[in-house]
Coordinates of C-alpha atoms in Angstrom, one line a residue:
X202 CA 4.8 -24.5 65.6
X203 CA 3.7 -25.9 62.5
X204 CA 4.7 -27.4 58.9
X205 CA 5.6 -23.7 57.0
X206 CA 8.1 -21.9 59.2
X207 CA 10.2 -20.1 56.1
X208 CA 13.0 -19.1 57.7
X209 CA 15.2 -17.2 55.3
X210 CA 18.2 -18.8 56.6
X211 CA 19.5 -21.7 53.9
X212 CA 21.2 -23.6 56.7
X213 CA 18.3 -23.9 58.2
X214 CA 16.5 -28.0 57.5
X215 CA 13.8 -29.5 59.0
X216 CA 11.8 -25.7 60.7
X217 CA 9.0 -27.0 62.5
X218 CA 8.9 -24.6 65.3
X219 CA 10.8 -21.3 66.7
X220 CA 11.3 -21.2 70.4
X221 CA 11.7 -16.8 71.6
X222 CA 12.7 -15.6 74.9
X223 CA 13.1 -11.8 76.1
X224 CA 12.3 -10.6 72.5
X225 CA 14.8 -13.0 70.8
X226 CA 15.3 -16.3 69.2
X227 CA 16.7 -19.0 71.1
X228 CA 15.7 -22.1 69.0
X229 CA 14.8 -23.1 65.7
X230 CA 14.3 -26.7 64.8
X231 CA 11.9 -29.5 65.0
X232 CA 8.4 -29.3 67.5
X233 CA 10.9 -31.7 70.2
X234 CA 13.8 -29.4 69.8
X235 CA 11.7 -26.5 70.5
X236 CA 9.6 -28.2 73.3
X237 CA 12.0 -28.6 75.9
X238 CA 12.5 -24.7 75.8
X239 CA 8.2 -24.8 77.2
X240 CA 8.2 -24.0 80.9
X241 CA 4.8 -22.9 82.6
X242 CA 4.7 -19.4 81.1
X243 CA 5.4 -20.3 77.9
X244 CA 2.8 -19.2 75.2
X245 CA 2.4 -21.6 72.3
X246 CA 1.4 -20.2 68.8
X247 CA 0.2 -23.4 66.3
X248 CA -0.2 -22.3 62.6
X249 CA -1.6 -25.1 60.8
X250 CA -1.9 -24.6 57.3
X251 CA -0.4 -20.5 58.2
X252 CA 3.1 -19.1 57.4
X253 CA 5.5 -18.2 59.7
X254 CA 8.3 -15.5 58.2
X255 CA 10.6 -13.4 59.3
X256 CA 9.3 -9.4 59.4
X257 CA 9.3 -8.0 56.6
X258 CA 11.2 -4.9 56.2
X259 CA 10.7 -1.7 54.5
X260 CA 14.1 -1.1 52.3
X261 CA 13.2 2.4 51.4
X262 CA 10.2 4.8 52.5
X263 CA 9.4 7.7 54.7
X264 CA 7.9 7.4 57.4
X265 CA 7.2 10.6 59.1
X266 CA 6.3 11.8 56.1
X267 CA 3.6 9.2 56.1
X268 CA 3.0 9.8 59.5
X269 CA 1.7 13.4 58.7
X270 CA -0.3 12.5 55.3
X271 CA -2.5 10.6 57.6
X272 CA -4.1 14.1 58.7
X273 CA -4.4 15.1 54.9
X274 CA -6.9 14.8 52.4
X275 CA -6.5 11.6 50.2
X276 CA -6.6 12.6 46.5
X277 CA -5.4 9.5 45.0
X278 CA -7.0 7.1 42.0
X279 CA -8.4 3.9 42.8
X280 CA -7.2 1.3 44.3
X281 CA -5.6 3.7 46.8
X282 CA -8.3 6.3 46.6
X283 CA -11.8 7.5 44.3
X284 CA -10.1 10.0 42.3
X285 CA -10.2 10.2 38.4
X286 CA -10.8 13.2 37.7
X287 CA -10.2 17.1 38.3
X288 CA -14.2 17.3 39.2
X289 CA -13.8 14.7 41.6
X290 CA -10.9 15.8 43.3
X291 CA -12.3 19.4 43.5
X292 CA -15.6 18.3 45.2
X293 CA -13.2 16.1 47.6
X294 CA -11.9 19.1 48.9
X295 CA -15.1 21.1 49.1
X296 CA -16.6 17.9 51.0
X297 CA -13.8 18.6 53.2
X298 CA -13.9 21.6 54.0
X299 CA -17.6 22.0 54.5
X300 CA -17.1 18.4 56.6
X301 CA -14.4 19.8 58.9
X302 CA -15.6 23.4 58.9
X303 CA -12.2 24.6 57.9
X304 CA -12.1 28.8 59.3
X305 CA -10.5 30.8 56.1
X306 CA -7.1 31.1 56.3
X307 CA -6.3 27.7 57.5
X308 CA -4.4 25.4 55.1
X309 CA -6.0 22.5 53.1
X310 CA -3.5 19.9 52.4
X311 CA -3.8 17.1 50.1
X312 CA -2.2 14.3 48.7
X313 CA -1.7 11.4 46.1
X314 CA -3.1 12.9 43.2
X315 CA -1.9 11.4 39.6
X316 CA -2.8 13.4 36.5
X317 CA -2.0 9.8 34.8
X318 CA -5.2 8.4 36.1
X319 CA -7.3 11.1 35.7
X320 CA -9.2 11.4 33.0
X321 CA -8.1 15.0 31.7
X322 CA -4.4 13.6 31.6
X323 CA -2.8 16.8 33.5
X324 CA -2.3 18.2 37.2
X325 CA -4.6 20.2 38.8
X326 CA -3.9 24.2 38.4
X327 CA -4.1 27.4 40.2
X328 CA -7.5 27.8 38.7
X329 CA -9.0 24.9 39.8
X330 CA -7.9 24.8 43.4
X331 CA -9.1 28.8 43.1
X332 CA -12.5 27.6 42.2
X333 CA -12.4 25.4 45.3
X334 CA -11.0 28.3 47.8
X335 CA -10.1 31.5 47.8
X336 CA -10.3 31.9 51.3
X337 CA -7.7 29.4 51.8
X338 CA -4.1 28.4 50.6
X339 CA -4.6 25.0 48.8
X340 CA -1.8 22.8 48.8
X341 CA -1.9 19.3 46.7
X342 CA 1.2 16.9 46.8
X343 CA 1.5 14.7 43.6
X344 CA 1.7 10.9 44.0
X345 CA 5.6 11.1 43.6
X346 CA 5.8 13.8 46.1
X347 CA 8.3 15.4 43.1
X348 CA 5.7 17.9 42.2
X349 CA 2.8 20.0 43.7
X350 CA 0.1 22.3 42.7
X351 CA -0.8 25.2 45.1
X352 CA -3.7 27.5 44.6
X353 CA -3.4 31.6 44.4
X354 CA -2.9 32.5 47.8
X355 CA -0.8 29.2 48.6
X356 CA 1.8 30.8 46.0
X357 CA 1.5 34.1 47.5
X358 CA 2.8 32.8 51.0
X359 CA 5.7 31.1 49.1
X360 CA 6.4 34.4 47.8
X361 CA 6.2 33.2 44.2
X362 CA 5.0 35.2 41.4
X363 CA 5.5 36.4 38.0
X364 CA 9.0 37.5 38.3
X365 CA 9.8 34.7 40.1
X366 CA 12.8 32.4 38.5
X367 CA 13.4 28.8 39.0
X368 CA 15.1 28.0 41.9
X369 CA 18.3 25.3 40.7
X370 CA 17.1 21.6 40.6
X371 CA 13.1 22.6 40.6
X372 CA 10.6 24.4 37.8
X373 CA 7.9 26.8 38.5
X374 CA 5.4 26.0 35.5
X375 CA 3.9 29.0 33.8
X376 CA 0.9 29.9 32.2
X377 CA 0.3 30.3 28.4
X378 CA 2.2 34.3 28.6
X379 CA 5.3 32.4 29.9
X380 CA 5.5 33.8 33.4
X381 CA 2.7 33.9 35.4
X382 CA 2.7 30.8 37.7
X383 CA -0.1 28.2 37.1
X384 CA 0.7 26.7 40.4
X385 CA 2.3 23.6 39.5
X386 CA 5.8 23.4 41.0
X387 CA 8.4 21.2 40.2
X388 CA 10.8 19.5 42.8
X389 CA 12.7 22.0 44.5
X390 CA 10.3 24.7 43.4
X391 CA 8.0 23.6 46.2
X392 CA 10.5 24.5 49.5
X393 CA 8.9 28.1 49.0
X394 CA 5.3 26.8 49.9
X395 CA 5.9 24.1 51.9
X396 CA 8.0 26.1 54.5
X397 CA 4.8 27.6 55.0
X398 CA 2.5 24.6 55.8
X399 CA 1.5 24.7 59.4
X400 CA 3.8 22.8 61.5
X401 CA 1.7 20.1 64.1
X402 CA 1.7 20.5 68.1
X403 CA 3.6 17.9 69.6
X404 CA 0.6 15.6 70.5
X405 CA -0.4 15.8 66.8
X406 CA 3.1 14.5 65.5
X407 CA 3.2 12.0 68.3
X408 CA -0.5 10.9 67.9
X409 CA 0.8 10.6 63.7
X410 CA 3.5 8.4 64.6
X411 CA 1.0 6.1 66.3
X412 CA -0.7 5.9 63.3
X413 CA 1.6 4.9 61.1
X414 CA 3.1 2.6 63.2
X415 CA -0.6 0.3 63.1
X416 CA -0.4 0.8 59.3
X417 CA 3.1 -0.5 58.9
X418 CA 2.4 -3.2 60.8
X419 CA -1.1 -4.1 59.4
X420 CA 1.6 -5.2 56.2
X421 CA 3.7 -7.3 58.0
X422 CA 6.8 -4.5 58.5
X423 CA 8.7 -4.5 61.6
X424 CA 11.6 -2.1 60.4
X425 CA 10.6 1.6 58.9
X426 CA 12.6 3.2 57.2
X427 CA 12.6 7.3 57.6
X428 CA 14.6 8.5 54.2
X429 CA 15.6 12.0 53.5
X430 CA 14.4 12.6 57.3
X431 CA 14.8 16.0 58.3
X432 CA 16.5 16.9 61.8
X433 CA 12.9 17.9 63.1
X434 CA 11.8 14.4 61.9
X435 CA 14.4 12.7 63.8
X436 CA 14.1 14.6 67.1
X437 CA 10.5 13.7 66.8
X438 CA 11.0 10.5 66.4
X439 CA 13.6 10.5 69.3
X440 CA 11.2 11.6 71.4
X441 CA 8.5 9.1 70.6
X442 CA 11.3 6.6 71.3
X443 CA 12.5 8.0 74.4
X444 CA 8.9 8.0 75.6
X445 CA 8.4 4.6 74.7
X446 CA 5.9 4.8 71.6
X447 CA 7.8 3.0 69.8
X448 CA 6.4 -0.2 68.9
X449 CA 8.2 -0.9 65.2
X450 CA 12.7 -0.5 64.6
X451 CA 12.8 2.7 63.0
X452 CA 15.3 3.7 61.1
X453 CA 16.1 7.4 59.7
X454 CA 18.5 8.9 57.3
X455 CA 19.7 12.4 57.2
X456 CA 18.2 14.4 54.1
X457 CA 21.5 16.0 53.3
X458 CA 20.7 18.8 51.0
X459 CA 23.7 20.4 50.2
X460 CA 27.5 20.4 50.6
X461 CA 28.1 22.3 53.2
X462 CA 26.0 21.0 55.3
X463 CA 27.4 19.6 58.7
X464 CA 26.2 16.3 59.5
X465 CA 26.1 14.6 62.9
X466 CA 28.9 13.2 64.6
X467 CA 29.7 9.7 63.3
X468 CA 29.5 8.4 66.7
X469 CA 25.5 9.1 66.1
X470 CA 25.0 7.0 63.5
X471 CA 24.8 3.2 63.0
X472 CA 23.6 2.0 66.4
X473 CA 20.1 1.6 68.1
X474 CA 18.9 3.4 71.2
X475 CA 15.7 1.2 72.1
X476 CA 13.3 1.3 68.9
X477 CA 15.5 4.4 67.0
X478 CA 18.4 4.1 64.6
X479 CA 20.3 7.0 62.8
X480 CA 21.1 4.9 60.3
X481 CA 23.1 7.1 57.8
X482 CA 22.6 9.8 55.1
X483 CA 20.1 9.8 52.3
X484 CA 20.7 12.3 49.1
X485 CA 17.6 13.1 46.5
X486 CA 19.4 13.7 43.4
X487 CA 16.8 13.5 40.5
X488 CA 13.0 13.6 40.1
X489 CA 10.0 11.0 39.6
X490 CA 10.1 9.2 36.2
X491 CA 6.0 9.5 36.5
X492 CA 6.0 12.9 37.1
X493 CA 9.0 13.1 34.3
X494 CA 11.3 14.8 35.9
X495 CA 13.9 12.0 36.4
X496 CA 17.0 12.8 34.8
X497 CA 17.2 10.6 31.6
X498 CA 19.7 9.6 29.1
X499 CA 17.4 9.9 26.2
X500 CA 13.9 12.1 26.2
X501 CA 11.3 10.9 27.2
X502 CA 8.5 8.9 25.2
X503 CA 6.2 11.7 25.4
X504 CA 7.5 15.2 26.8
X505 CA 5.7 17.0 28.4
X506 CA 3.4 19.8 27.9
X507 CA 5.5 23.3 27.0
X508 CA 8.7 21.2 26.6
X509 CA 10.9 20.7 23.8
X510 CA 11.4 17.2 22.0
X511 CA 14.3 16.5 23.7
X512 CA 13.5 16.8 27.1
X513 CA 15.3 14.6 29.4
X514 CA 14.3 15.9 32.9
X515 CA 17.3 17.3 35.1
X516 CA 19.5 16.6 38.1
X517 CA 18.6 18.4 41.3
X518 CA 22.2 19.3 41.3
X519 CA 25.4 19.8 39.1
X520 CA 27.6 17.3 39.1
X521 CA 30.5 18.7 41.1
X522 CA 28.2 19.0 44.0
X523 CA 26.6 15.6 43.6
X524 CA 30.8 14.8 43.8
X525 CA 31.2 16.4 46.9
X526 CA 28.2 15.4 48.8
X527 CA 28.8 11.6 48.1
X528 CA 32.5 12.2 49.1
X529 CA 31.6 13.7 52.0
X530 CA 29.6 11.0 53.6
X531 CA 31.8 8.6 52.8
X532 CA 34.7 10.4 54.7
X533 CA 32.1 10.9 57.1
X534 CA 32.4 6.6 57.5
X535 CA 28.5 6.4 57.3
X536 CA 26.2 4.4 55.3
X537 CA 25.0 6.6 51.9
X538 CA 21.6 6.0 50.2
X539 CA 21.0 7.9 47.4
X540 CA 17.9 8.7 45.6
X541 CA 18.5 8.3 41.6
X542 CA 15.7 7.0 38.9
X543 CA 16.8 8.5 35.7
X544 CA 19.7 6.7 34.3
X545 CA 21.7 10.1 33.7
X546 CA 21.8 10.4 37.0
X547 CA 22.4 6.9 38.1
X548 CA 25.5 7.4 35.8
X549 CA 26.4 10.6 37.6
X550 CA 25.5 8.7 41.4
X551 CA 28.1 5.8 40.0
X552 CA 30.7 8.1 38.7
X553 CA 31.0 9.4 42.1
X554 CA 31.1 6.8 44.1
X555 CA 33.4 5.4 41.5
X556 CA 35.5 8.6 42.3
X557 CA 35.8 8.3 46.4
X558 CA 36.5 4.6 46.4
X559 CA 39.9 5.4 43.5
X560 CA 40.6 7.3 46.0
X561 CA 40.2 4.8 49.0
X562 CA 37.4 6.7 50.5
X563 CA 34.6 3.8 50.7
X564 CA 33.1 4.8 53.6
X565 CA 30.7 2.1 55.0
X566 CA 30.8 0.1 51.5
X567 CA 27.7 -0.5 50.6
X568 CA 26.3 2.2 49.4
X569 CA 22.6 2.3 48.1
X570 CA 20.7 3.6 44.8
X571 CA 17.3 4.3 45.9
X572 CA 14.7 2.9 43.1
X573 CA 17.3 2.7 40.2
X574 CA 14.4 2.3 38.0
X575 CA 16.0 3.2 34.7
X576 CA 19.5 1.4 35.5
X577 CA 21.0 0.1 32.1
X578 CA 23.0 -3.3 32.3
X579 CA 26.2 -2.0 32.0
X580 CA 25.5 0.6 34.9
X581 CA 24.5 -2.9 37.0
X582 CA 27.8 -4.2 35.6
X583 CA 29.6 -1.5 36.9
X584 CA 27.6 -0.8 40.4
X585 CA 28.1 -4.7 40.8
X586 CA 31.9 -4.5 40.5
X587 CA 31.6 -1.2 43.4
X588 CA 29.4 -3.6 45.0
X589 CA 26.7 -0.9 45.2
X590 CA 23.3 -1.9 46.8
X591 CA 20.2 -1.1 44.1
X592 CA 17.0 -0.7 45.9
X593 CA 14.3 -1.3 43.3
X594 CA 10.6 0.5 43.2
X595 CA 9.2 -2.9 42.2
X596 CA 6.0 -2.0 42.6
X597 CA 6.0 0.4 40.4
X598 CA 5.1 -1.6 37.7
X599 CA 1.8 -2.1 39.3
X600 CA 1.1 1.5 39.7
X601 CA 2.7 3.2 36.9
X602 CA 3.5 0.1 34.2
X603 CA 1.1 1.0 31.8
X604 CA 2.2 4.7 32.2
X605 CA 5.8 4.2 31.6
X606 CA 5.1 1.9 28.8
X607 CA 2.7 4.2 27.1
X608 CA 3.7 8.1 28.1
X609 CA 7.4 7.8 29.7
X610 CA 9.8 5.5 28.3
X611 CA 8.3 3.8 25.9
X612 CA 7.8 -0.1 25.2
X613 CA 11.3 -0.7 25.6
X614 CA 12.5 0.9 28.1
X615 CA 9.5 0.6 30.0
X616 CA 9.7 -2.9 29.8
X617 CA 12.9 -2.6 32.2
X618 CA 11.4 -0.8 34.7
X619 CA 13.3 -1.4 38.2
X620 CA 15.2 -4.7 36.5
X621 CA 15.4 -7.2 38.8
X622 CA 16.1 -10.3 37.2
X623 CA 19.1 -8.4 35.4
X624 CA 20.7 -8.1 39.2
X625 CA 19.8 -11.4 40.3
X626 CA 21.8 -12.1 37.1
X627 CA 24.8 -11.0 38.3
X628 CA 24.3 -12.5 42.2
X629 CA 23.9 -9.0 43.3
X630 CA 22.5 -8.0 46.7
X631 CA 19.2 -5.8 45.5
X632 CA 16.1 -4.7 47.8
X633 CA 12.8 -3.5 46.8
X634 CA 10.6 -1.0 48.3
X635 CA 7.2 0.8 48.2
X636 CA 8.6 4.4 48.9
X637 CA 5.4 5.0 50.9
X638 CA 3.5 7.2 50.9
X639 CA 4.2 7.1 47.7
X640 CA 2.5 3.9 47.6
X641 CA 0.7 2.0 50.5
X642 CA 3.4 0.4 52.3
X643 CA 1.7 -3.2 51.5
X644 CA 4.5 -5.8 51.1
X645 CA 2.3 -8.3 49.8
X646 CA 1.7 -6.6 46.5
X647 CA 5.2 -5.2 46.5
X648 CA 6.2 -9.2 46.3
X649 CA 3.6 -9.9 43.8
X650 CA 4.6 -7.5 41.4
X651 CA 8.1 -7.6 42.1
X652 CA 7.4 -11.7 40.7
X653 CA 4.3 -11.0 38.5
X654 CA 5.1 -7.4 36.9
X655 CA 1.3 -7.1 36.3
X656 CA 0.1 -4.1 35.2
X657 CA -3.1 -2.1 36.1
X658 CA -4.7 -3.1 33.1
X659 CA -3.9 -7.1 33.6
X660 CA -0.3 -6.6 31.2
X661 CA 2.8 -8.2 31.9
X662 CA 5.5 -5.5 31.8
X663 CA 8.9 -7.0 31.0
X664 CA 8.1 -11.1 31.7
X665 CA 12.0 -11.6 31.7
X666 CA 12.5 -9.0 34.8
X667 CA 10.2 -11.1 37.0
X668 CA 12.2 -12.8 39.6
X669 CA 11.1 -16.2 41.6
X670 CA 8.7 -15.7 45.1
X671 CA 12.1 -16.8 46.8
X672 CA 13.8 -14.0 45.4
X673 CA 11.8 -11.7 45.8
X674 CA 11.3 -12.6 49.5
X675 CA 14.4 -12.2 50.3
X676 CA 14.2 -8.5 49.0
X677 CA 12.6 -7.6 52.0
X678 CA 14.1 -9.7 54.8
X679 CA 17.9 -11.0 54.3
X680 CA 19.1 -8.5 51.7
X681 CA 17.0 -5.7 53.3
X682 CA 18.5 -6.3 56.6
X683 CA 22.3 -6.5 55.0
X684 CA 21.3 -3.3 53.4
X685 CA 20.4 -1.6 57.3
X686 CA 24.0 -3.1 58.5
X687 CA 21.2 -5.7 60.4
X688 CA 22.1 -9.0 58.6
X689 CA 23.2 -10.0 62.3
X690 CA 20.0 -9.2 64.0
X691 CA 17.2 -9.7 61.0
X692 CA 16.3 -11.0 58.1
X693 CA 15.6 -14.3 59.1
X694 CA 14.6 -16.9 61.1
X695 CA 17.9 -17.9 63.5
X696 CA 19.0 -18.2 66.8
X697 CA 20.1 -14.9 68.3
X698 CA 18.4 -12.7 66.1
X699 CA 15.3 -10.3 67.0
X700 CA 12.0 -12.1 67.3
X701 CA 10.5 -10.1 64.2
X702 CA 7.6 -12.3 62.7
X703 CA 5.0 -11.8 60.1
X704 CA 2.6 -14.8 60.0
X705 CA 0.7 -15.1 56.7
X706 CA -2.6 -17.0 55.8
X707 CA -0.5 -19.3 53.9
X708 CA 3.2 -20.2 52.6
X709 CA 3.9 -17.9 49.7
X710 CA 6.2 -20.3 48.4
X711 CA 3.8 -22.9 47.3
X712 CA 1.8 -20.7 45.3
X713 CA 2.3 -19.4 42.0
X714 CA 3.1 -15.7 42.1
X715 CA -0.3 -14.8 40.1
X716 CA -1.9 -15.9 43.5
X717 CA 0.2 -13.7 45.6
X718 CA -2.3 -11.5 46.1
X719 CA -4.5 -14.2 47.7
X720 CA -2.4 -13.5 51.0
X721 CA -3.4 -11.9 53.9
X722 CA -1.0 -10.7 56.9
X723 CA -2.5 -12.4 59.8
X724 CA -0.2 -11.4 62.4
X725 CA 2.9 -9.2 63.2
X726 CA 5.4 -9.8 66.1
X727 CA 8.2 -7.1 67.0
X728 CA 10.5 -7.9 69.2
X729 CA 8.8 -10.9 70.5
X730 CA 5.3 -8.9 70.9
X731 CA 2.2 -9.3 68.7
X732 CA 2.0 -5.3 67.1
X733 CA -1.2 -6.9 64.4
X734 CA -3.5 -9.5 65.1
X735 CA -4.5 -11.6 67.6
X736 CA -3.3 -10.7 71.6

């Protein structure tokens, strides 16, 4: 009960307390309505001057993925992690493995690095992570997770050498004679060493899965999102869920790789059994626009190093296969998510769904571009009229503003970096997501810069892409849920839906979006249970 119940739902008037049964609503209105629902069990919840929201949901990440990074060694810059520079990551993985007594021959995986915030401006090489071990394979995955950097004997168990060519939609970068690998490996180019990484024991994965379920829901999140899941990923998760260690909705997507690929019965898709959804089929078609291998229209501001001046990046795929893997989920009659950042590629993602729906295959209709962060207007003109879902990586204009502004697109296009205002424009259902682990999955900054578009450095990227708190909001409950096929079960505060809650230290709506940040998740109820906070 209390004075800042924002329920999402604009039929709602006069929310002064939420009354929740059996992990469901079953009143909204004012404290008399709601108190003649009290009976001797009851528990009652007074906010004061606290929020009470619906739970916020994550619109696009991976959360196995982030399950497993938990275990690995944290190479990212501040405010995420200490790194900035190759010194310092370096002696983080000595301190590791002198810390954990690591035998030789075991793996050392790391994560999160950015050669944009470190100092010497480029990714770690072979002969740096050789100067930390030679006596084990080294494995560092960039911030984007696009790119890589193995050391000497990490390459040799990926069987890549000299004579090694680039495998379609990935790069193997070279050293100064042109062929001898300097262990940085671009998209696809990393399947050769990561099939090697050491797989966990069951009690591992399931003890991960715990772990980033308590992170999730330290933010407020409770719906995951599982992207470009693998079938390993989802059996796991299946098997957390059919054990009951499932606290959080999770929902996965099927990392379809290539055409031929079969895919699950449709009967599998689309429906939840207890806390687990197979909620459709997720394609990566281009790169990371930080790590510059998003597949552009026009080159990048700076290329870069060994590349020609009119480097664009490149699709992961030609387009006749992008064609037939969008065609064929849609006949499959299952929702589609599709990663695409560079605009190339968003025009190549559009021109295919374009394609199916001439020819009445539509599938589930709302198909998604994941973090559409280069999206011209007339591409949102034209995804609008398919009425395509973009899921914006708002926050990456926190993280990476500068960056873009400065090194990848330049001052103009940078300043349009995953446009939001330009879709609420044209009254288009949009998302917005943290892609963790790319980022922390923290929903609070997500909303801030999503509103803000604050820079690391304290710049405003692109003022006339911010979009109101409302708006923004409603990123990450209504259109979120609308986005999962859940607008009937989440998104907001109304009667029938799922008692998903996310109580904050105060209303975001009264503050002025440069205080966003001021905001603290206080408490997160799933399904009617408290999953953060106070018991």
């Amino acid at each position: 009960m209390g004075e800042n119940i924002v329920t999402m739902d604009p039929d709602a008037k006069n929310t002064q307390a939420v009354a929740v049964a059996n992990g469901k609503i079953i009143a909204v209105g004012t404290q008399a309505d709601i108190l003649r629902h009290k009976s001797a069990s009851s528990e009652i919840i007074e906010l004061g001057s606290k929020a009470l929201l619906p739970g916020f949901i994550d619109a696009h990440g991976h959360f196995t993925f982030q399950a497993m990074l938990l275990s690995a060694v944290n190479l990212s810059s501040p405010p995420v992690g200490q790194v900035t520079n190759i010194e310092d990551l370096k002696n983080t993985l000595k301190s590791h493995i002198a810390a954990m007594k690591i035998p030789k021959g075991q793996w050392i995986v790391g994560y999160g690095y950015d050669e944009s915030l470190m100092s010497e401006g480029r990714h770690p090489t072979r002969t740096d992570l050789d100067a930390v071990s030679k006596d084990h394979p080294i494995y560092l995955l960039h911030v984007s997770g696009h790119l890589g950097s193995a050391n000497s004997l990490a390459l040799k168990a990926g069987d890549i050498g000299p004579d090694s060519a680039d495998p379609e939609g990935g790069v193997i970068r070279r050293m100064a004679d042109g062929k001898t690998p300097n262990g940085v490996l671009e998209e696809r180019a990393q399947f050769a060493v990561q099939a090697k990484l050491p797989t966990p024991t069951p009690q591992q994965a399931l003890a991960g899965l715990a772990a980033a379920q308590k992170l999730y829901a330290r933010y407020g999140i409770t719906t995951v999102q599982d992207g470009a899941a693998s079938q390993p990923s989802i059996d796991l998760v299946r098997a957390a869920n059919a054990q009951g260690l499932l606290s959080l909705d999770i929902v996965s997507y099927l990392y379809l790789q290539k055409p031929e690929q079969i895919l699950p019965p449709a009967g599998e898709f689309g429906h939840y059994d207890g806390r687990f959804k197979l909620g459709g089929v997720k394609l990566v078609l281009d790169g990371s626009p930080q790590g510059k291998t998003a597949y552009l229209s026009h080159p990048y501001h700076v290329v870069p190093d060994g590349q020609k001046n009119d480097y664009r990046g490149y699709p992961n795929y030609p387009t006749d296969e992008v064609n037939a893997m969008v065609s064929k989920v849609l006949t499959h009659n299952v929702p589609l998510i599709a990663h695409a950042n560079g605009d190339a590629m968003e025009e190549i993602f559009i021109d295919a769904v374009a394609a199916s729906y001439s020819k009445g295959v539509k599938g589930k209709d709302r198909s998604v571009m994941i973090h559409a962060q280069t999206v011209r207007e007339d591409q949102l003109d034209r995804m609008a009229q398919l009425a395509m879902i973009p899921s914006f990586f708002s926050s990456h204009v926190f993280f990476w503003g500068d960056y873009h502004r400065d090194s990848v697109l330049g001052p103009v296009r940078g300043a349009r970096i995953s446009p939001t205002k330009s879709a609420l424009d044209r009254n288009m259902i949009f998302t917005t997501h943290n892609d963790s682990p790319v980022v922390p999955p923290d929903m609070i900054r997500l909303l801030w810069a999503t509103s803000q578009r604050e820079t690391r450095s304290g710049k405003i990227l692109g003022a006339e892409q911010g979009i109101p708190i409302y708006d923004a909001l409603k990123s990450v409950t209504v259109n979120a849920a609308y986005q999962n096929f859940e607008e009937d079960i989440k998104g907001s505060i109304a009667v029938g839906k799922n008692a998903d809650f996310v109580i904050l230290s105060e209303n975001p709506l009264i503050l002025q979006p440069a205080d966003l940040l001021k905001l603290k998740v206080m408490q997160t109820i799933s399904h009617g249970k408290t999953v953060f906070g106070p018991n």
